[in-house]
Short mmCIF file of C-alpha atoms in Angstrom, two decimals:
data_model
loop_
_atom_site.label_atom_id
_atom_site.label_comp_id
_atom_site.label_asym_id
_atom_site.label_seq_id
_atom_site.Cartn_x
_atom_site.Cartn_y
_atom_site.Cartn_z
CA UNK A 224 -108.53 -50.58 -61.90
CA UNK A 225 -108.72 -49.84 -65.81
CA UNK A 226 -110.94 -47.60 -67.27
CA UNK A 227 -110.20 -47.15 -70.59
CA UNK A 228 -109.90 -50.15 -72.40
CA UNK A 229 -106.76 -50.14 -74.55
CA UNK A 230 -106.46 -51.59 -78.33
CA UNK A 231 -105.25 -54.59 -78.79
CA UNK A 232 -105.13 -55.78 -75.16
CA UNK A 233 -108.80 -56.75 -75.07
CA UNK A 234 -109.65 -59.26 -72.24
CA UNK A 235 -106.01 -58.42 -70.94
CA UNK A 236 -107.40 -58.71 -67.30
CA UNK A 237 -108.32 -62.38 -67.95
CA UNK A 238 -104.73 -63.12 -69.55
CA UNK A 239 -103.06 -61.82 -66.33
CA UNK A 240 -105.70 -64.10 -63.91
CA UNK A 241 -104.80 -67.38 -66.21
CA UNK A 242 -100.89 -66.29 -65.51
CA UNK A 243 -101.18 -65.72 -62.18
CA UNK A 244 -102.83 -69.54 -61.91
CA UNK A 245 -99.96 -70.88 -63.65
CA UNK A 246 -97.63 -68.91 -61.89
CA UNK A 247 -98.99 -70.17 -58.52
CA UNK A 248 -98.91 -73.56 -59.75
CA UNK A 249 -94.95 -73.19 -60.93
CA UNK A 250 -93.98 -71.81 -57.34
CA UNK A 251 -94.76 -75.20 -55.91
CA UNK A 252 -98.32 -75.18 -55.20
CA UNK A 253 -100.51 -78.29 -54.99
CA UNK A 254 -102.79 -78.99 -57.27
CA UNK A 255 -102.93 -77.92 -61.30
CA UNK A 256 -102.78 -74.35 -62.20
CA UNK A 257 -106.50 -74.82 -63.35
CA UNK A 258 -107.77 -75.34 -60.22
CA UNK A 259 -106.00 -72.36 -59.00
CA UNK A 260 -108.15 -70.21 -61.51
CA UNK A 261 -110.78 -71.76 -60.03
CA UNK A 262 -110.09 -70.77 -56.66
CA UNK A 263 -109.13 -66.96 -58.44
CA UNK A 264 -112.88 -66.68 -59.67
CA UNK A 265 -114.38 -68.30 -56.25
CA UNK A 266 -111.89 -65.38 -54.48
CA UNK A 267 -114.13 -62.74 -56.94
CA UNK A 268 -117.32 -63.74 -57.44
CA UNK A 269 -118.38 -65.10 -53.10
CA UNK A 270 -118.64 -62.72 -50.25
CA UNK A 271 -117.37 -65.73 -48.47
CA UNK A 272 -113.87 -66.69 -49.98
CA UNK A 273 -110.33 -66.43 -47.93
CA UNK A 274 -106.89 -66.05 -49.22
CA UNK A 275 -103.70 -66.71 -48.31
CA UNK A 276 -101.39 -63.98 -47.37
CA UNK A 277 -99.30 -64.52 -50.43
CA UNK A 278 -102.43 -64.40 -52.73
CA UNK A 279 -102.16 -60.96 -52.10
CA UNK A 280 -99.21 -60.15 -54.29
CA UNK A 281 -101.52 -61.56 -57.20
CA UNK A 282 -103.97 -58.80 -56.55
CA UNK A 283 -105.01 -57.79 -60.09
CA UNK A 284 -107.23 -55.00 -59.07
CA UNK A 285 -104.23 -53.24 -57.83
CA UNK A 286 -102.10 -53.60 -60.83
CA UNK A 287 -101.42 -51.04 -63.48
CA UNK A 288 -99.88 -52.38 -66.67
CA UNK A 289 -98.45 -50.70 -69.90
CA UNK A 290 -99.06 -46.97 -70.84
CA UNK A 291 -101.97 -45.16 -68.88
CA UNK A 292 -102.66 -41.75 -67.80
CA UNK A 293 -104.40 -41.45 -64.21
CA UNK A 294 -108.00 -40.48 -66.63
CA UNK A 295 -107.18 -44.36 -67.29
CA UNK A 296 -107.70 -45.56 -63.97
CA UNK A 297 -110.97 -45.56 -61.72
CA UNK A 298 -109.85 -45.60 -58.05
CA UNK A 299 -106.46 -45.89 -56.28
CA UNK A 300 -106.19 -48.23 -53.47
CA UNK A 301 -103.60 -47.48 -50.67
CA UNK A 302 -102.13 -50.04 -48.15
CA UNK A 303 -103.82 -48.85 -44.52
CA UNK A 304 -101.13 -50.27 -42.84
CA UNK A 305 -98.13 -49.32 -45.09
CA UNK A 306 -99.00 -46.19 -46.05
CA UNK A 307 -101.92 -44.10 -43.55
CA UNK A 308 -100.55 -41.89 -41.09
CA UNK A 309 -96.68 -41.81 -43.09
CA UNK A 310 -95.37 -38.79 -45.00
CA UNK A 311 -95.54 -41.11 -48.26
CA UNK A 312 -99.20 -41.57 -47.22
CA UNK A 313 -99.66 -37.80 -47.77
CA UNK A 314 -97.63 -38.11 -50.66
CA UNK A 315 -100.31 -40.24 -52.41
CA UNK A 316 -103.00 -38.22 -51.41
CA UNK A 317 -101.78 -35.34 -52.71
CA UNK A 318 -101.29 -36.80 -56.12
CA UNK A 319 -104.73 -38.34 -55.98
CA UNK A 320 -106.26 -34.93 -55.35
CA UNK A 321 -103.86 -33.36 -58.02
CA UNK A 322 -105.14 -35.81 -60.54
CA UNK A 323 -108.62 -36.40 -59.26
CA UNK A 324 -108.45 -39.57 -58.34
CA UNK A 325 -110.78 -41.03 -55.99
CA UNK A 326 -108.31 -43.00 -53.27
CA UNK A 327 -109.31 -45.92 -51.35
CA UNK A 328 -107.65 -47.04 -47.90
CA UNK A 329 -107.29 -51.12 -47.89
CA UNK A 330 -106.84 -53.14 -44.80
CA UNK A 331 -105.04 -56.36 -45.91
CA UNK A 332 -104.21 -58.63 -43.21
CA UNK A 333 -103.44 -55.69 -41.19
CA UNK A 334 -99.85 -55.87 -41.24
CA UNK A 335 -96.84 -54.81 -43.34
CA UNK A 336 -94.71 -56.59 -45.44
CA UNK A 337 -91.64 -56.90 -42.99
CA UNK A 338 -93.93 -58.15 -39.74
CA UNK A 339 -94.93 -61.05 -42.03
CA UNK A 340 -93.22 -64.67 -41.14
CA UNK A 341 -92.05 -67.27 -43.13
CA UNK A 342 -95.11 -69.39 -42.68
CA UNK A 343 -97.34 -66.86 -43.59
CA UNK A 344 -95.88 -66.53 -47.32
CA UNK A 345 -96.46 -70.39 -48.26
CA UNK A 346 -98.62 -71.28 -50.80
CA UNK A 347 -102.37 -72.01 -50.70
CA UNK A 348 -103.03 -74.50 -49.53
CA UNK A 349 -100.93 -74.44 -46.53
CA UNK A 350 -100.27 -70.86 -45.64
CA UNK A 351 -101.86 -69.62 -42.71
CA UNK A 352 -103.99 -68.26 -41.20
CA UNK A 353 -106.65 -67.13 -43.69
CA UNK A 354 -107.45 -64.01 -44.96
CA UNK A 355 -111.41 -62.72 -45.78
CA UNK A 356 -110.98 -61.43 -49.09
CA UNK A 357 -112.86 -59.00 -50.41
CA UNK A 358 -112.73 -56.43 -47.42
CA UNK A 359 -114.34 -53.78 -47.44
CA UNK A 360 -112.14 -50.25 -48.13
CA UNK A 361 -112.43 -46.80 -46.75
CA UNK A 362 -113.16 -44.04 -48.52
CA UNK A 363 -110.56 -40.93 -47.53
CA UNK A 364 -113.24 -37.72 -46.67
CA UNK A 365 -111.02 -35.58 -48.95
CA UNK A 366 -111.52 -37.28 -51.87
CA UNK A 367 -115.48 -37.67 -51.64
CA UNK A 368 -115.91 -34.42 -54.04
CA UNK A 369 -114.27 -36.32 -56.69
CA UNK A 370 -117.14 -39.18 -56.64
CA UNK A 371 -120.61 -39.41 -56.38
CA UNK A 372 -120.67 -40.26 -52.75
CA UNK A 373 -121.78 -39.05 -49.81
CA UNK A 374 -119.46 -36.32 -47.59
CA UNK A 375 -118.41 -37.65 -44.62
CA UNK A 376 -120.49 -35.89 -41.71
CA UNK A 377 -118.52 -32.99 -39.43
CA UNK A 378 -118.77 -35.60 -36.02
CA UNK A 379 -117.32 -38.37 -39.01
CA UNK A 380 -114.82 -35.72 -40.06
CA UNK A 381 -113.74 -35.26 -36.53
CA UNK A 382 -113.10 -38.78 -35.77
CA UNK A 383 -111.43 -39.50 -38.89
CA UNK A 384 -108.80 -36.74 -37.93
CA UNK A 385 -108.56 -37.51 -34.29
CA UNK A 386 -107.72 -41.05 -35.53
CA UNK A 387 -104.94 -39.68 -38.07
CA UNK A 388 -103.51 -37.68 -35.49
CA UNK A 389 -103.35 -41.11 -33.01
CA UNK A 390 -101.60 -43.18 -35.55
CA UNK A 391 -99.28 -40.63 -36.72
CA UNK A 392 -97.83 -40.28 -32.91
CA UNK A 393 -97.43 -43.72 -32.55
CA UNK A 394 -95.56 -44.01 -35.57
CA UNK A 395 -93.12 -41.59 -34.39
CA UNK A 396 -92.21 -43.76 -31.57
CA UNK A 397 -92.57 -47.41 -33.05
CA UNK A 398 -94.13 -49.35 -35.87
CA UNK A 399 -97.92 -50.56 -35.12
CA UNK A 400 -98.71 -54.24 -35.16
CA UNK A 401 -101.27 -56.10 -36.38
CA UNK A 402 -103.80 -55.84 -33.39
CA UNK A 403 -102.92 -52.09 -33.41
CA UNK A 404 -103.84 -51.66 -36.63
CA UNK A 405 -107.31 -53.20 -37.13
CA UNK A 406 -108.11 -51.07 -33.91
CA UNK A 407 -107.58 -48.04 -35.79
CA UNK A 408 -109.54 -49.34 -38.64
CA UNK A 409 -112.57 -50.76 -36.43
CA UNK A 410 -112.55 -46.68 -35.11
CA UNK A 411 -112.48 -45.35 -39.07
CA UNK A 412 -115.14 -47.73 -39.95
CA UNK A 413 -117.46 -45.75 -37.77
CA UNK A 414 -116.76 -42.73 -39.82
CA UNK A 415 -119.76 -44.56 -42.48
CA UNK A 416 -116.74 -44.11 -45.21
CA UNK A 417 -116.67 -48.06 -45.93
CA UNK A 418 -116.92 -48.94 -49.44
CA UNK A 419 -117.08 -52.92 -49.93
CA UNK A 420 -115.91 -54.23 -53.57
CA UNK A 421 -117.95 -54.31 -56.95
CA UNK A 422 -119.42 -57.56 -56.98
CA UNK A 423 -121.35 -58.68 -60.48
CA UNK A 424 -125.17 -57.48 -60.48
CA UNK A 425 -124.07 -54.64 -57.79
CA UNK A 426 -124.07 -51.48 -60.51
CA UNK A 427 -125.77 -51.45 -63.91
CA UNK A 428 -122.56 -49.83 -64.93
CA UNK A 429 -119.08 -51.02 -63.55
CA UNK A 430 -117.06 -48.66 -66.21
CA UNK A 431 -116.64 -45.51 -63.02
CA UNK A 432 -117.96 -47.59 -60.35
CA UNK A 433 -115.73 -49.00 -57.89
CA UNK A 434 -117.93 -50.53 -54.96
CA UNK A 435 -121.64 -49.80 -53.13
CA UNK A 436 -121.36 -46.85 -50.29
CA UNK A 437 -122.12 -48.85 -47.63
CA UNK A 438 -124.43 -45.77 -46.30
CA UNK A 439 -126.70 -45.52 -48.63
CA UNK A 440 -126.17 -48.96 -50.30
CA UNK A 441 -125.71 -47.12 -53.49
CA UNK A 442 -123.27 -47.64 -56.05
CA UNK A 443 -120.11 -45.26 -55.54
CA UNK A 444 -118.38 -44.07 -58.99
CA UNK A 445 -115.30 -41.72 -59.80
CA UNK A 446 -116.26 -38.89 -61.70
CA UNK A 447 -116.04 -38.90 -65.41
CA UNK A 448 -112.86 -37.89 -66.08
CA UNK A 449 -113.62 -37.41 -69.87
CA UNK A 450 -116.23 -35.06 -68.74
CA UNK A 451 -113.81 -32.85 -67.18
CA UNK A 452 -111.52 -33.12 -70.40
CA UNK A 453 -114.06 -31.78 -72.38
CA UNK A 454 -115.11 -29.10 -70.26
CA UNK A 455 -111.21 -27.95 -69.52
CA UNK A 456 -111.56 -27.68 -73.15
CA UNK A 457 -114.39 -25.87 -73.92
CA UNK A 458 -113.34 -23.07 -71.02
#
């Protein structure tokens, strides 16, 4: 998610929404591509919207455009069941913690790309079944120093490893499916590290904030970045 607002791309986020609409609405879609923006905003605003599968790939949140350094961006959010548990899951990490950016763990539809079927890639409204949008993410422990948030308790700390350690020896012998998955994530969820999406109204200011700690049901924000420029500076 942006940050920094860049010059001359000012409501650039809204440009990319109306595309996506129209793009829908080119692919073969039913319906005009305004109604598809419609169904965009109802997918952002209610704690009660679905999606399907292929809705995902439109997920603006997750997209970074044009020339930005990580100070730029808020939060990084990491595929749960492409990426946790896999060497180029610790990759990530480790560039998150190099650059001090807060990382988030999404769910998705529990599944990777390549278990997906045919039928599950058509468009709204006839792909199938539904997805809850708006899920709630996890937090990784490690990165809790680099927010405002609460640490993750030694018994959380314990599970969330044990966990790691589980999925990384099944992944040595075979790829996890769906079921699989949201099993693991049901377990993490106990660890108190969920984080559900900003939401209008939820923080007074959304500029570092990236969702409410569900914990303390207080707003969760990365730390300012410019901050730390300025104090590099100064030392």
């Amino acid at each position: 998610t942006n940050f920094h607002a860049k010059l001359a791309r000012h409501g650039q986020e809204f440009h990319t929404i109306l595309g996506n609409s129209i793009a829908l609405r080119k692919l073969g879609g039913a319906g005009f591509h305004t109604e598809y923006l419609a169904r965009l905003v109802w997918q952002m605003l209610s704690r009660n919207a679905v999606l399907s599968r292929i809705e995902t790939l439109w997920n603006t949140e997750a997209l970074v455009l044009g020339a930005v350094r990580m100070v730029d961006i808020k939060v990084m959010v990491a595929s749960f069941p492409g990426l946790f548990g896999t060497e180029e899951g610790d990759a990530l990490v480790d560039f998150c913690r190099r650059n001090q950016l807060p990382l988030l763990w999404g769910l998705g539809d529990g599944q990777q790309v390549s278990q997906r079927t045919r039928e599950q890639w058509m468009l709204p409204p006839f792909g199938f079944p539904k997805v809850e949008a708006g899920r709630a993410r996890l937090l990784d422990p490690s990165m809790v120093d680099l927010t405002n948030g609460t640490a993750a308790t030694p018994e959380a700390l314990a599970q969330w490893k044990s966990i790691d350690a589980e999925v990384r020896a099944f992944r040595a012998t075979k790829d996890p499916d769906q079921i699989q998955m949201f099993d693991w994530w049901n377990s993490l969820n106990e660890t108190k590290m969920t984080v559900p999406p900003l939401r209008g109204g939820d923080c007074s200011d959304s500029d570092l904030c990236f969702g409410v700690e569900s914990s303390t049901n207080k707003c969760i924000c990365r730390n300012n970045p410019d901050a730390e420029e300025h104090t590099a500076i100064v030392v």
